[in-house]
PDB file of C-alpha atoms in Angstrom:
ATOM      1  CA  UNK A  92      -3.844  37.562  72.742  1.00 55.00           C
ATOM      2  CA  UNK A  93      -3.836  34.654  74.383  1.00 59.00           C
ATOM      3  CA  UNK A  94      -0.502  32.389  75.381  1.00 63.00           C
ATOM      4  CA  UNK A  95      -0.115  28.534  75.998  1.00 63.00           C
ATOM      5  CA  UNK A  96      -0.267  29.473  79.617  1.00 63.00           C
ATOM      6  CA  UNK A  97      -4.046  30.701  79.507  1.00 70.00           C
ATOM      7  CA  UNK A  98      -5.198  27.743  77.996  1.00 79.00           C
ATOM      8  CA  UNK A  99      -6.118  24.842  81.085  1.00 85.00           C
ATOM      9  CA  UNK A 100      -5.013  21.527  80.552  1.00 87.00           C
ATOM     10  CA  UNK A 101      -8.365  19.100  80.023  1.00 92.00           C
ATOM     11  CA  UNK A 102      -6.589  16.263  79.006  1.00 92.00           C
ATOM     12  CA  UNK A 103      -4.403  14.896  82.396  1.00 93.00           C
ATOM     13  CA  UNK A 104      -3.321  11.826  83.269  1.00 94.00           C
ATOM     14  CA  UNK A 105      -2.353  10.060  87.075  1.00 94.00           C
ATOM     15  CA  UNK A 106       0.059   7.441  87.676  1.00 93.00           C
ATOM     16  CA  UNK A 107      -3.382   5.295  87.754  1.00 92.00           C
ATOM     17  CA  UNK A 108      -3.066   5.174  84.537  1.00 89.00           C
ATOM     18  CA  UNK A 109       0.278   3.651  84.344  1.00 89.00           C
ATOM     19  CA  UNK A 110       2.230   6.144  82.059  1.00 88.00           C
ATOM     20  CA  UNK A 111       1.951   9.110  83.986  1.00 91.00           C
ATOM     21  CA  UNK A 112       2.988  10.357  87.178  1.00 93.00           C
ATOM     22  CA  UNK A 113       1.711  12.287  89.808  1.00 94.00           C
ATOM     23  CA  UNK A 114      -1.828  12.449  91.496  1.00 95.00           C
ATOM     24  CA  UNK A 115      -4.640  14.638  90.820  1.00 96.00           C
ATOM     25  CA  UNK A 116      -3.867  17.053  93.704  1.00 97.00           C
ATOM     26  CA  UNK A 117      -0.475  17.398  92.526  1.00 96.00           C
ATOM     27  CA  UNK A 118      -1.630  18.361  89.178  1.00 94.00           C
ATOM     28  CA  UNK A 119      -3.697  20.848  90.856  1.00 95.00           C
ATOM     29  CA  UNK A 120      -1.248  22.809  92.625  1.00 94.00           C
ATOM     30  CA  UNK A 121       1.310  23.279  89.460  1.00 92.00           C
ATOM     31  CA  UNK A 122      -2.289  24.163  87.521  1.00 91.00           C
ATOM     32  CA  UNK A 123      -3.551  26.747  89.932  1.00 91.00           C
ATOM     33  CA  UNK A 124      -0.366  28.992  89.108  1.00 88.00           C
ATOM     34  CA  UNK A 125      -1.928  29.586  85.518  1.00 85.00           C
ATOM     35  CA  UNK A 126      -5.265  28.643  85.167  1.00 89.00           C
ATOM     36  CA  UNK A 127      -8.666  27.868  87.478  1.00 91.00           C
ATOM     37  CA  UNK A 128      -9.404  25.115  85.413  1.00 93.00           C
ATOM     38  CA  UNK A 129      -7.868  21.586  84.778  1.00 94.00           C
ATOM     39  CA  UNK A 130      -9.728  18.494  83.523  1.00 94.00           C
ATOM     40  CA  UNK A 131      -8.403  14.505  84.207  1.00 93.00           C
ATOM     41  CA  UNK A 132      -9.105  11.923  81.829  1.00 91.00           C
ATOM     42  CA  UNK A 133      -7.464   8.621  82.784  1.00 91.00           C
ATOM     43  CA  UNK A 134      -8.210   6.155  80.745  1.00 91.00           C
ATOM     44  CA  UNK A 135     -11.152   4.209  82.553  1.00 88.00           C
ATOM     45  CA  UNK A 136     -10.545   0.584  83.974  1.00 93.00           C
ATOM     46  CA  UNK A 137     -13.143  -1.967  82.116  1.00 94.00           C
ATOM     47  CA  UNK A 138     -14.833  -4.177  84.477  1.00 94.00           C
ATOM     48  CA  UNK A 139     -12.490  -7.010  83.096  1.00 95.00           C
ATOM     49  CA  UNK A 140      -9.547  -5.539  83.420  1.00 94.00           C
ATOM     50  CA  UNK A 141      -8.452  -5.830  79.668  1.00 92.00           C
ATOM     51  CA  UNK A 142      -6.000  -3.583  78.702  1.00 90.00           C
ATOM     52  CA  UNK A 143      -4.710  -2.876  81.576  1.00 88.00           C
ATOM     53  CA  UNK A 144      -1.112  -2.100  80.575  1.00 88.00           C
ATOM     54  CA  UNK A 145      -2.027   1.534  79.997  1.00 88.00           C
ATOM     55  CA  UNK A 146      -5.493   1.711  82.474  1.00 92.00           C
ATOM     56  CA  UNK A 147      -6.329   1.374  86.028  1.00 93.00           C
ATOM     57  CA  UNK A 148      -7.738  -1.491  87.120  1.00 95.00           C
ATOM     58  CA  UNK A 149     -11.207  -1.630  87.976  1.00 95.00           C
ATOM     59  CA  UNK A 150     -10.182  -2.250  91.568  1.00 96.00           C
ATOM     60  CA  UNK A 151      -8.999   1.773  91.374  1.00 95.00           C
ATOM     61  CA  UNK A 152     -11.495   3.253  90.280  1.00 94.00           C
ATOM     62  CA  UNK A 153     -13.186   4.304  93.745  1.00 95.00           C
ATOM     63  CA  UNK A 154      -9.566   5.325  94.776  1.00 96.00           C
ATOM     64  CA  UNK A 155      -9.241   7.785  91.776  1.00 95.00           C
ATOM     65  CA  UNK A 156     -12.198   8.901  92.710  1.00 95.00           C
ATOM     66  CA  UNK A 157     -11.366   9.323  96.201  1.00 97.00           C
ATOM     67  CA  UNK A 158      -8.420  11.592  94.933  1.00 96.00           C
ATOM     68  CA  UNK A 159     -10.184  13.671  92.890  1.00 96.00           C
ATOM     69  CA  UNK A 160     -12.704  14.596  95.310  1.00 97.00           C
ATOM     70  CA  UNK A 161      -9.604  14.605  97.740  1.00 97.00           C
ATOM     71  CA  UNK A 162      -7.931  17.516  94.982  1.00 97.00           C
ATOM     72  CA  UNK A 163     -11.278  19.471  94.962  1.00 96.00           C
ATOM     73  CA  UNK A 164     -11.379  19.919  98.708  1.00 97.00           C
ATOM     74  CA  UNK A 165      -7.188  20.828  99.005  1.00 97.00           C
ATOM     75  CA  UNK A 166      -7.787  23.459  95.915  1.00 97.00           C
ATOM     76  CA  UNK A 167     -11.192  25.179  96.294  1.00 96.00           C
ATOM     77  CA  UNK A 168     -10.371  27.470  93.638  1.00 92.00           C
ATOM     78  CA  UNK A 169     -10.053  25.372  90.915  1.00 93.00           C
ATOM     79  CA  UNK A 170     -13.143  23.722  88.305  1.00 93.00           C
TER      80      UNK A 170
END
């Protein structure tokens, strides 16, 4: 049987995104203590910027990135 604990979070958001908090390597490290898995999905910037009270700006999307390839490096272990 399988708890809440086994099943990996997919569906993460970064303070990037405006109404979260925390960067992907943070996520990581609280992840890693129950699963090997963990999926982001901030809401993508649009080239115009529209809708950007709830998405990064286009201007951030190399830095997310930059932080999630930062996050695979720091935790090896996890897809």
């Amino acid at each position: 049987m399988y708890s809440f604990a086994d099943i990996p979070n997919l569906h993460t958001h970064t303070s990037l995104c405006k109404h979260a908090k925390g960067n992907p390597a943070d996520y990581c490290e609280v992840a890693q203590k129950h699963s090997d898995i963990i999926g982001f999905s901030d809401h993508c910037p649009f080239p115009d910027d529209r809708n950007n009270a709830e998405r990064m700006l286009f201007a951030e999307l190399t830095e997310y990135r930059n932080l999630v390839e930062d996050a695979k490096k720091q935790y090896p272990g996890m897809d």
